[in-house]
Structure formats: structure tokens, C-alpha cells
GROMACS .gro file of N, CA, C and O in nm:
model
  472
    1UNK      N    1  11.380   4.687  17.400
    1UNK     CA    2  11.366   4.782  17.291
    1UNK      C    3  11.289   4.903  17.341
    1UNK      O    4  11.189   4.885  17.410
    2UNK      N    5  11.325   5.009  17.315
    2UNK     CA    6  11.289   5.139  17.352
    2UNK      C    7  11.160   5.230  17.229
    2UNK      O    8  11.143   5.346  17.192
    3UNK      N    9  11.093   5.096  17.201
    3UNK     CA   10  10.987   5.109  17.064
    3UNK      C   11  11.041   5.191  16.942
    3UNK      O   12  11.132   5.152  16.870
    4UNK      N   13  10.958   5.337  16.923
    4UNK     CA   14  10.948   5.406  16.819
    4UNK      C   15  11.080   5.517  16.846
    4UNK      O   16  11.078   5.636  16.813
    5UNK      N   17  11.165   5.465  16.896
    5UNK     CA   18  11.317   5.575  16.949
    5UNK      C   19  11.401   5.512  16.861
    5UNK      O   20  11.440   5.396  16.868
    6UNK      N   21  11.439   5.631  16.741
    6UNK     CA   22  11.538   5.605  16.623
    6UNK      C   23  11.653   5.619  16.707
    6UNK      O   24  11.722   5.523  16.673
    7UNK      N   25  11.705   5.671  16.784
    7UNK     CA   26  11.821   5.649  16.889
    7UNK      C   27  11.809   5.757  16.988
    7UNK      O   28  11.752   5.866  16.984
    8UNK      N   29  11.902   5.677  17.107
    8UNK     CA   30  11.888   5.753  17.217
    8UNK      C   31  11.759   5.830  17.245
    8UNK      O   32  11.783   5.950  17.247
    9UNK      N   33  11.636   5.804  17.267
    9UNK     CA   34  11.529   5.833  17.245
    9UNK      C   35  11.487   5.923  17.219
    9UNK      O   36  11.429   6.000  17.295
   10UNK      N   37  11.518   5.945  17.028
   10UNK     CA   38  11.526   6.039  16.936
   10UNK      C   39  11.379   6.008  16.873
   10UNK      O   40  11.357   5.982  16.755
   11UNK      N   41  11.297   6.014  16.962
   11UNK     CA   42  11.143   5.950  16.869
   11UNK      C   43  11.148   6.090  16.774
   11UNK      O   44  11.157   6.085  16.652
   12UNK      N   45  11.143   6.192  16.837
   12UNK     CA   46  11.133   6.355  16.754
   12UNK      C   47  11.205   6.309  16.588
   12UNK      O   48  11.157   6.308  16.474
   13UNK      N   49  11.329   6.280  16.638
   13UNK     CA   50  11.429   6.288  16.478
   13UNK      C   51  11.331   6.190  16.423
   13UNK      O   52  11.256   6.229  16.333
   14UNK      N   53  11.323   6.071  16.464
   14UNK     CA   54  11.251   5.955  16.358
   14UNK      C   55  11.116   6.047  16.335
   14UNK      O   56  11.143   6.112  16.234
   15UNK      N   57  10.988   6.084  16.377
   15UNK     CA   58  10.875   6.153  16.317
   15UNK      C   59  10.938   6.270  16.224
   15UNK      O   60  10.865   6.284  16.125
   16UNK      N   61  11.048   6.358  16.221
   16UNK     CA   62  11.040   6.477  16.122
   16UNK      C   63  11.130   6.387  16.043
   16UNK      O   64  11.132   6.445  15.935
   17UNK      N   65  11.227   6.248  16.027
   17UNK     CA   66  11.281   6.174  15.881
   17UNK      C   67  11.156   6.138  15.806
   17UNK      O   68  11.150   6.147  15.683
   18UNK      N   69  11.010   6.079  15.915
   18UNK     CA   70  10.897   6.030  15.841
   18UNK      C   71  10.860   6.172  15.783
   18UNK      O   72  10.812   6.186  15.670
   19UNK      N   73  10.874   6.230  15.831
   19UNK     CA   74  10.740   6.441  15.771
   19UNK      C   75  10.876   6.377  15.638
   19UNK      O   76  10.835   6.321  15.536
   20UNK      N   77  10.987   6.392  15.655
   20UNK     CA   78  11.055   6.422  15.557
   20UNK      C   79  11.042   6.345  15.404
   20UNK      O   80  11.074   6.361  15.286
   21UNK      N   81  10.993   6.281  15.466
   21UNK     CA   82  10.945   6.123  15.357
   21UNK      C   83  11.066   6.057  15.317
   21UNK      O   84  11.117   6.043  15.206
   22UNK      N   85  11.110   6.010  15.457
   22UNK     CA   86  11.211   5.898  15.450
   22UNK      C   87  11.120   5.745  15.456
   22UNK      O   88  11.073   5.701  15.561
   23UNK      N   89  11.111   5.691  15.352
   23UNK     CA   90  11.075   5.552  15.360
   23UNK      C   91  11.013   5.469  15.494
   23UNK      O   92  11.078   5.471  15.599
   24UNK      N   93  10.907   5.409  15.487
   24UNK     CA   94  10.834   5.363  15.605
   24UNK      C   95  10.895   5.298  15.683
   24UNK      O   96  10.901   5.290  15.806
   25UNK      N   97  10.961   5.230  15.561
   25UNK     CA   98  11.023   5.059  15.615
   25UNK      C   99  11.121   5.054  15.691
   25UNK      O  100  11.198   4.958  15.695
   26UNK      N  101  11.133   5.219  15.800
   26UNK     CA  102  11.263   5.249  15.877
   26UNK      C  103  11.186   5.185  15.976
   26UNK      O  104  11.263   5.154  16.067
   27UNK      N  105  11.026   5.139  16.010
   27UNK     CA  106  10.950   5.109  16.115
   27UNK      C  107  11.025   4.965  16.165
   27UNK      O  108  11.033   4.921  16.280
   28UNK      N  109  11.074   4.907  16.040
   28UNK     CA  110  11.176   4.755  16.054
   28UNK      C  111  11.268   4.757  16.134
   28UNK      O  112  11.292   4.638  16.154
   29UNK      N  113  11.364   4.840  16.220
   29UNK     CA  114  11.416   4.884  16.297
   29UNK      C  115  11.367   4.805  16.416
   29UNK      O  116  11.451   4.737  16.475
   30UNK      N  117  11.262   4.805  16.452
   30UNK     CA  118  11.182   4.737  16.522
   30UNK      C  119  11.256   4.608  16.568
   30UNK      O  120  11.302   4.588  16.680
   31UNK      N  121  11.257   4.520  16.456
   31UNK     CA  122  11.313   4.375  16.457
   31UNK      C  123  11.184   4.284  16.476
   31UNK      O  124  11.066   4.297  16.508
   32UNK      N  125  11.279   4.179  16.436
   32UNK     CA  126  11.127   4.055  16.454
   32UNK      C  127  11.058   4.043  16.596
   32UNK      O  128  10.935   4.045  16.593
   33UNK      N  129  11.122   4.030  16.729
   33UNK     CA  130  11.097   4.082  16.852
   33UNK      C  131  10.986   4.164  16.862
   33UNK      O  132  10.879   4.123  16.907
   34UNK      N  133  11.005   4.283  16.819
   34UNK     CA  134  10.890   4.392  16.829
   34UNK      C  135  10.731   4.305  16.778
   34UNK      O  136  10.621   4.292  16.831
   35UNK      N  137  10.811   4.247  16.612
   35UNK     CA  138  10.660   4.208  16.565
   35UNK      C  139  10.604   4.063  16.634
   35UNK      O  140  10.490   4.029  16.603
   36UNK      N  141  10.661   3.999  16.704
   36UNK     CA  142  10.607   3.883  16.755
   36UNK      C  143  10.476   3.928  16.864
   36UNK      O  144  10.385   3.860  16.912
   37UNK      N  145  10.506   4.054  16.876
   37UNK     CA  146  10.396   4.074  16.980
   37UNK      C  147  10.256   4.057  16.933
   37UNK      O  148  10.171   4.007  17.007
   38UNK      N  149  10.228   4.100  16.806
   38UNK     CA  150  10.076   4.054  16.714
   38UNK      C  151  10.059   3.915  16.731
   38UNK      O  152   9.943   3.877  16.744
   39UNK      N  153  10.166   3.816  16.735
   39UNK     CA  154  10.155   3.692  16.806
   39UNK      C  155   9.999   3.662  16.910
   39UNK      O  156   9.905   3.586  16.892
   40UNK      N  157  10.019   3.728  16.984
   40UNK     CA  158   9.937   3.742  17.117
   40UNK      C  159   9.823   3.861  17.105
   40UNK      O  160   9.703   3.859  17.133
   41UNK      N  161   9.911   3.972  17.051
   41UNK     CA  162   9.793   4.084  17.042
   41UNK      C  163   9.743   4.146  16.910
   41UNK      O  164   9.822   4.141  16.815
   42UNK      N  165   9.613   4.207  16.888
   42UNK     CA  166   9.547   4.261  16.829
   42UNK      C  167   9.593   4.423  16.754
   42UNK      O  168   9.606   4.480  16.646
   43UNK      N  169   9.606   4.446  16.913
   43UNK     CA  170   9.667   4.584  16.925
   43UNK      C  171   9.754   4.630  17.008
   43UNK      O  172   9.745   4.606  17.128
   44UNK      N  173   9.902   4.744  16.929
   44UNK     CA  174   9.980   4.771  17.008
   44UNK      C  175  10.042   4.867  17.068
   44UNK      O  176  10.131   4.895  16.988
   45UNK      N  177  10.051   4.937  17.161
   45UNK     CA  178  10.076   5.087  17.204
   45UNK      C  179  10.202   5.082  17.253
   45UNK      O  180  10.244   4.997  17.332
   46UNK      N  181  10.288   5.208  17.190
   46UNK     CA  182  10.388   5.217  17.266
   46UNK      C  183  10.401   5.357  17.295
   46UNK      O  184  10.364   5.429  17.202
   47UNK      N  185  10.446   5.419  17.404
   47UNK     CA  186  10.457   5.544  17.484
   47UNK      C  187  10.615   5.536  17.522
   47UNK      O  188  10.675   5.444  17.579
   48UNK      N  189  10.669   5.670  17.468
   48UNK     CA  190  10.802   5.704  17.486
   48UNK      C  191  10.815   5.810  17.510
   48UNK      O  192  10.760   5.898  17.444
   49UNK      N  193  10.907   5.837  17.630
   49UNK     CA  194  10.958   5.985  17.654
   49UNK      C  195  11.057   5.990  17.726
   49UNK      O  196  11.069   5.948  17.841
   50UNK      N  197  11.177   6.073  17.622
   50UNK     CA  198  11.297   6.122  17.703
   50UNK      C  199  11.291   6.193  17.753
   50UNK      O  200  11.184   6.252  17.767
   51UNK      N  201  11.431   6.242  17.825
   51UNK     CA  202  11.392   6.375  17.908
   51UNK      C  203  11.416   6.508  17.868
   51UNK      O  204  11.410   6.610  17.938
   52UNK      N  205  11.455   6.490  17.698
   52UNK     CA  206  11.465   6.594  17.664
   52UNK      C  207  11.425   6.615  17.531
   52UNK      O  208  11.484   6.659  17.432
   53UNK      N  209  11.275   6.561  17.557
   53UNK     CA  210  11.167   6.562  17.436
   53UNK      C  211  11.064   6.563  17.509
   53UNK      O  212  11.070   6.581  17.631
   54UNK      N  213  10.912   6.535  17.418
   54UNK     CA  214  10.792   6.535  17.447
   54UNK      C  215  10.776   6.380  17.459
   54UNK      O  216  10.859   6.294  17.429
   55UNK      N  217  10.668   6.365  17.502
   55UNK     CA  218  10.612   6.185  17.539
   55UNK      C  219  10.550   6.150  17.371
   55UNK      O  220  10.474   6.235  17.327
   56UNK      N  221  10.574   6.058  17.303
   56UNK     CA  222  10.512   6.006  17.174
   56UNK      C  223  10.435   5.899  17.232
   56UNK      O  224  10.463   5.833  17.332
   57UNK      N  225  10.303   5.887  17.134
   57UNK     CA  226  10.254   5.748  17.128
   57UNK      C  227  10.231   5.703  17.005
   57UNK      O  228  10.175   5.768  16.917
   58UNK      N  229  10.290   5.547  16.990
   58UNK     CA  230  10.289   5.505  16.868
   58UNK      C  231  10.181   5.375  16.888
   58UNK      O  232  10.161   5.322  16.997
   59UNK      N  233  10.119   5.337  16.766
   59UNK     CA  234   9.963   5.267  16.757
   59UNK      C  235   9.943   5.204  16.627
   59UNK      O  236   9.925   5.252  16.515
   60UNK      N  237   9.952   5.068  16.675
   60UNK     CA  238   9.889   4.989  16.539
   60UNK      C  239   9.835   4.887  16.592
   60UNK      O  240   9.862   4.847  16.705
   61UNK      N  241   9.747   4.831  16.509
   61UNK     CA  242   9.643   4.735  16.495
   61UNK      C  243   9.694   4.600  16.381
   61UNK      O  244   9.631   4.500  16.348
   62UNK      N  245   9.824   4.643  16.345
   62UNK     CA  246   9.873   4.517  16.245
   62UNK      C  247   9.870   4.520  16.090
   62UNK      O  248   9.940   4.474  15.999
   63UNK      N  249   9.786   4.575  16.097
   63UNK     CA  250   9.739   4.609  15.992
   63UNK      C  251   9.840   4.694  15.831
   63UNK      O  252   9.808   4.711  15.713
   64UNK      N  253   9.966   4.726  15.912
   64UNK     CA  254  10.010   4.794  15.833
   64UNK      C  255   9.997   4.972  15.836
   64UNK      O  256  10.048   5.054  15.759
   65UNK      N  257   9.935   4.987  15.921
   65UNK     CA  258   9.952   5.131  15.887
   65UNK      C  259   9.958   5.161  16.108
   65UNK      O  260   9.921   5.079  16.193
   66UNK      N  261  10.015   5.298  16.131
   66UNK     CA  262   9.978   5.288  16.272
   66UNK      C  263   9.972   5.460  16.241
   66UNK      O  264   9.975   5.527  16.138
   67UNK      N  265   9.965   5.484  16.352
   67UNK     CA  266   9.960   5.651  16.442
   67UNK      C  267  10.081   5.652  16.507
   67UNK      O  268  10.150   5.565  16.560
   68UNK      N  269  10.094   5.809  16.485
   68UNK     CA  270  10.208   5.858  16.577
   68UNK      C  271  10.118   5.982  16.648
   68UNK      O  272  10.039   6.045  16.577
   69UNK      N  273  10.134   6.016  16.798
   69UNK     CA  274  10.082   6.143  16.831
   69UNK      C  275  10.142   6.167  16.988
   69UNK      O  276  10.190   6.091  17.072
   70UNK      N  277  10.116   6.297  16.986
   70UNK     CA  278  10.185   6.343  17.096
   70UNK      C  279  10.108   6.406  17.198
   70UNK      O  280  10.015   6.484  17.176
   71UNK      N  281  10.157   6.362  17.332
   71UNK     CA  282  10.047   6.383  17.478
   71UNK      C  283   9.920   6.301  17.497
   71UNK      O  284   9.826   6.323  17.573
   72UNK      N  285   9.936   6.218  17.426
   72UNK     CA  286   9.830   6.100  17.481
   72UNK      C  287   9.826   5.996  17.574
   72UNK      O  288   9.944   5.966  17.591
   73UNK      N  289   9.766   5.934  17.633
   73UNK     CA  290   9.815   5.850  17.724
   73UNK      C  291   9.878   5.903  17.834
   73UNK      O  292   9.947   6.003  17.813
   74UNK      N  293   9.869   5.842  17.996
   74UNK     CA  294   9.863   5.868  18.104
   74UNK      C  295  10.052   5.879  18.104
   74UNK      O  296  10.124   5.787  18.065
   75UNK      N  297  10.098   6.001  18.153
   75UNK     CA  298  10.244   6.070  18.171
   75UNK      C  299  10.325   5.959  18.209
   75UNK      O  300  10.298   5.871  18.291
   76UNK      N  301  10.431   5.975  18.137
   76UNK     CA  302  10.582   5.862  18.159
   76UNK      C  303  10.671   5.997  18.225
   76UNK      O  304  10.643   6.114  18.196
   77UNK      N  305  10.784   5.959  18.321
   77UNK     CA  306  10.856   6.083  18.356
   77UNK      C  307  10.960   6.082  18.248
   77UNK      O  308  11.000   6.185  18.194
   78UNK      N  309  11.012   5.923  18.210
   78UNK     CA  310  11.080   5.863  18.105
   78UNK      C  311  11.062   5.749  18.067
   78UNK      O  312  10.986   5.681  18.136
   79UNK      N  313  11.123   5.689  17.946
   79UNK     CA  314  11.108   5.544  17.943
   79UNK      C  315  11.015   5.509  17.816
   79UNK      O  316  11.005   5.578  17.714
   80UNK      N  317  10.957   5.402  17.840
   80UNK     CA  318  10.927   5.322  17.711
   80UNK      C  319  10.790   5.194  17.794
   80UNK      O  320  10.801   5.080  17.840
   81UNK      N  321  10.651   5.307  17.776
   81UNK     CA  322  10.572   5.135  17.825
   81UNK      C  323  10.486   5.089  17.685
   81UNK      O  324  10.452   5.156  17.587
   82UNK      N  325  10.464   4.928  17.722
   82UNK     CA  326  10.445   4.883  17.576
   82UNK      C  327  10.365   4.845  17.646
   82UNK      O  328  10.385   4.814  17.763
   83UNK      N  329  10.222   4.838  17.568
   83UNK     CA  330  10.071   4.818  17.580
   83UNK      C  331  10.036   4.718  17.535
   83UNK      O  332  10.056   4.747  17.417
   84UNK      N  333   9.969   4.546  17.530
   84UNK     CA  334   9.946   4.504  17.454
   84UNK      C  335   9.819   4.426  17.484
   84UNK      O  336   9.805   4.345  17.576
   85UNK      N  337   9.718   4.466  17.380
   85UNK     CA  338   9.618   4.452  17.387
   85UNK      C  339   9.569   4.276  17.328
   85UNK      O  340   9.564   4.255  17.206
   86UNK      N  341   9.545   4.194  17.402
   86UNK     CA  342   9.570   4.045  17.423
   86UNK      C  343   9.435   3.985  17.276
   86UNK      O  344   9.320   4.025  17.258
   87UNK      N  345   9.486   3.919  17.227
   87UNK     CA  346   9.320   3.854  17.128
   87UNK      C  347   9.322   3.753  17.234
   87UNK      O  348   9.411   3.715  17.310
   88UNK      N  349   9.175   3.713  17.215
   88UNK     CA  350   9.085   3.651  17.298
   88UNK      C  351   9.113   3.503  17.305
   88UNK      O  352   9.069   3.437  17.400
   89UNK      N  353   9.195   3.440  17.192
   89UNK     CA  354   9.219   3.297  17.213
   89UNK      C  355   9.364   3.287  17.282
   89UNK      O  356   9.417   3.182  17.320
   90UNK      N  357   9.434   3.454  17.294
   90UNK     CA  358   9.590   3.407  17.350
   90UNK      C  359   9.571   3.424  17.494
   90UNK      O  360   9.677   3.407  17.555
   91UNK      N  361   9.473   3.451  17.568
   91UNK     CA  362   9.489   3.502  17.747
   91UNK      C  363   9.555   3.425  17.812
   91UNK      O  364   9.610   3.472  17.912
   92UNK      N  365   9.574   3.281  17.780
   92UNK     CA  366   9.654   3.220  17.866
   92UNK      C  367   9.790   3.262  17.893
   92UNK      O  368   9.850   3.240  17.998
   93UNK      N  369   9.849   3.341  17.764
   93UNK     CA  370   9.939   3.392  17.806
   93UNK      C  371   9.990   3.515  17.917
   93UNK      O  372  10.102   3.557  17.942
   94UNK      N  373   9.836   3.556  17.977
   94UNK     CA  374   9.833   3.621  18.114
   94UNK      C  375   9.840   3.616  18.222
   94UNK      O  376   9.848   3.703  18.309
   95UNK      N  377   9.837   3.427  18.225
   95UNK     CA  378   9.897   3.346  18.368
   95UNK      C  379  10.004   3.365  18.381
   95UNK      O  380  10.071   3.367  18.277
   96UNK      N  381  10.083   3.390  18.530
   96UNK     CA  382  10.206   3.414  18.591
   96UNK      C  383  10.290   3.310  18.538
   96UNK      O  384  10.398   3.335  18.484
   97UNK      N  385  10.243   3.190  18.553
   97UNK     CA  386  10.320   3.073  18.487
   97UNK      C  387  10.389   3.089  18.349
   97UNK      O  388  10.510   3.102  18.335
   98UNK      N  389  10.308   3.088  18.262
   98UNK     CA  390  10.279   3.132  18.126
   98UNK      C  391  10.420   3.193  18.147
   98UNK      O  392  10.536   3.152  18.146
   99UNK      N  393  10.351   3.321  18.166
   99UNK     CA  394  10.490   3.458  18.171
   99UNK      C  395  10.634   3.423  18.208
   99UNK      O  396  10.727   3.476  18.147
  100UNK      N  397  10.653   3.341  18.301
  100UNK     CA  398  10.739   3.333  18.397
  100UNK      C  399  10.825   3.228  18.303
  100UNK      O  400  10.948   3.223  18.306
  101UNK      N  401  10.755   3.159  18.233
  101UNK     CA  402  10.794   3.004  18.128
  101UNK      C  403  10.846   3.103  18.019
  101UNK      O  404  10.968   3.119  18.014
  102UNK      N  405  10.798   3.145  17.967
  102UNK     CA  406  10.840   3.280  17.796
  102UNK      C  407  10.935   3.368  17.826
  102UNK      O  408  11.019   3.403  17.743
  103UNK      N  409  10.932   3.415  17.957
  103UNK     CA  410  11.032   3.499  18.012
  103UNK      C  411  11.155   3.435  18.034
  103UNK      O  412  11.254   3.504  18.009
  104UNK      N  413  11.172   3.335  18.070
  104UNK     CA  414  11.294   3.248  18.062
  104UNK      C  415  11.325   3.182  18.009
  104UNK      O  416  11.439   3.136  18.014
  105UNK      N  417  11.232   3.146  17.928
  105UNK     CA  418  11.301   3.108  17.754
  105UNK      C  419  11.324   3.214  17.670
  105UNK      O  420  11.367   3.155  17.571
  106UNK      N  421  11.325   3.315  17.646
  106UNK     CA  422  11.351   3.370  17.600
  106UNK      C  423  11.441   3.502  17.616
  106UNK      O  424  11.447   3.587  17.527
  107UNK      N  425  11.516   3.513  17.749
  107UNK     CA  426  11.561   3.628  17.814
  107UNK      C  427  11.680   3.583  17.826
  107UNK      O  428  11.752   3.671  17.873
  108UNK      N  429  11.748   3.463  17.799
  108UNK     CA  430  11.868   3.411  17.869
  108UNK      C  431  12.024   3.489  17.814
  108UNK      O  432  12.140   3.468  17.848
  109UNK      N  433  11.967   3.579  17.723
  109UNK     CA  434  12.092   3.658  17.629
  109UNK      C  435  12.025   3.800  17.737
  109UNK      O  436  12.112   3.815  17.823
  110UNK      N  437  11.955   3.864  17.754
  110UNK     CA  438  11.955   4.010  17.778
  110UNK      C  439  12.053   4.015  17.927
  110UNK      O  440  12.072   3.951  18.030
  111UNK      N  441  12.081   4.095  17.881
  111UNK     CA  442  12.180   4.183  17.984
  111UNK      C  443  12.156   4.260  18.102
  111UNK      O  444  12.243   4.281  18.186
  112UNK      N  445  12.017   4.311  18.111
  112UNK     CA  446  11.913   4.381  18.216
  112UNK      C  447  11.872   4.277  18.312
  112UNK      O  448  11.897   4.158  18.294
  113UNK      N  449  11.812   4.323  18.410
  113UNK     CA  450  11.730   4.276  18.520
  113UNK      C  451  11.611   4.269  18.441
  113UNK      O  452  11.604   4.343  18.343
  114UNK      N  453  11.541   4.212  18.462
  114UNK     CA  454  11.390   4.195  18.405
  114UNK      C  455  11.287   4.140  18.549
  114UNK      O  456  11.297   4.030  18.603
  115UNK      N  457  11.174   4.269  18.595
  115UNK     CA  458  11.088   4.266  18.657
  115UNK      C  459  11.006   4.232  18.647
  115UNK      O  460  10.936   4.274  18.555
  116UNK      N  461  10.956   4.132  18.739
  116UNK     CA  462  10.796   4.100  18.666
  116UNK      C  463  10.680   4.139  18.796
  116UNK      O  464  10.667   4.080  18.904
  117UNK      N  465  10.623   4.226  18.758
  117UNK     CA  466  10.512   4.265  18.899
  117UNK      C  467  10.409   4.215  18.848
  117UNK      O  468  10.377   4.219  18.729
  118UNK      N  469  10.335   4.149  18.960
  118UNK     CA  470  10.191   4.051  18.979
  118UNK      C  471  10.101   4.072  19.061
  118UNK      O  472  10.004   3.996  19.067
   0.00000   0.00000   0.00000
């Protein structure tokens, strides 16, 4: 998933439908995927930038409400990195093992290469 990119990493169009006051609940787009990550984390950052837009960062805490802002966070040339800030009883899920076990249970449909650097 390419986070807060209403398509083709149209983050721009999705922030001026929100200025426009198109309904929140376009954030559902997301999918359950996206939200499993509160699973594990507290807090979640995502940084997007096409190449023929500005870099967005999008920010929530779970809570229901997040941030959108622009030029924050250390430069993407493109792409989509997802930040996730771990609660303190999930770290085990930071062992290679761990990863390597979730990653292949759960990847066996994607279509990509999936990297894992350690």
C-alpha cells in the first residue's frame, strides 16, 4: 500500500477532496491491512512522494484523528516509507525471526519481491 495516495500517488488530490470537505471516512481506503499496524504500534508515520508532487507526511497516534503536512521528515526521491513506532509489550515483533514468520504468513498472495534488510 502506497499509504495516504488516493491514486497513482495523488496524495495532493486526496488533501484538497479533504480542504474540500469530502468525508473523512475516505481515510478507509486504507483497508484493514493498514489498520493492523496499531496491532504492534502506538504510532504511525507515513511519508509519500511522487515525482510529480511534493513529499506528504501523514501521522496518527490511533486515536482517530491524524496530521497531514508537507516537507517533514528526512527526503524520499519517491515512494512510500511507513514508520512504526513499536508499544513496549509488542518488541518481540522486532526479532528477525518474528519478521521473517509474519512475513510469510502473510505475503503468500503479493505479487512484489519483498526485502527484508537486517
Amino acid at each position: 500500500s502506497s499509504g495516504i495516495n488516493a491514486e497513482y500517488g495523488g496524495t495532493k488530490a486526496f488533501i484538497e477532496a479533504l480542504q474540500a470537505g469530502a468525508d473523512i471516512s475516505m481515510i478507509g481506503q486504507f483497508g484493514v491491512g493498514f489498520y493492523s499496524a496499531y496491532l504492534v504500534a502506538d504510532r504511525v508515520v507515513v511519508e509519500s512522494k511522487n515525482n510529480d508532487d511534493e513529499q506528504y507526511t501523514w501521522e496518527s497516534s490511533a486515536g482517530g484523528s491524524f496530521t497531514v503536512a508537507t516537507g517533514v521528515g528526512s527526503p524520499l526521491a519517491r515512494g512510500t516509507r511507513i514508520t512504526l513506532h513499536f508499544k513496549e509489550d509488542q518488541i518481540e515483533y522486532l526479532e528477525e525471526k518474528r519478521i521473517k514468520d509474519v512475513i510469510k504468513k502473510h505475503s503468500q498472495f503479493i505479487g512484489y519481491p519483498i526485502k527484508l534488510l537486517v
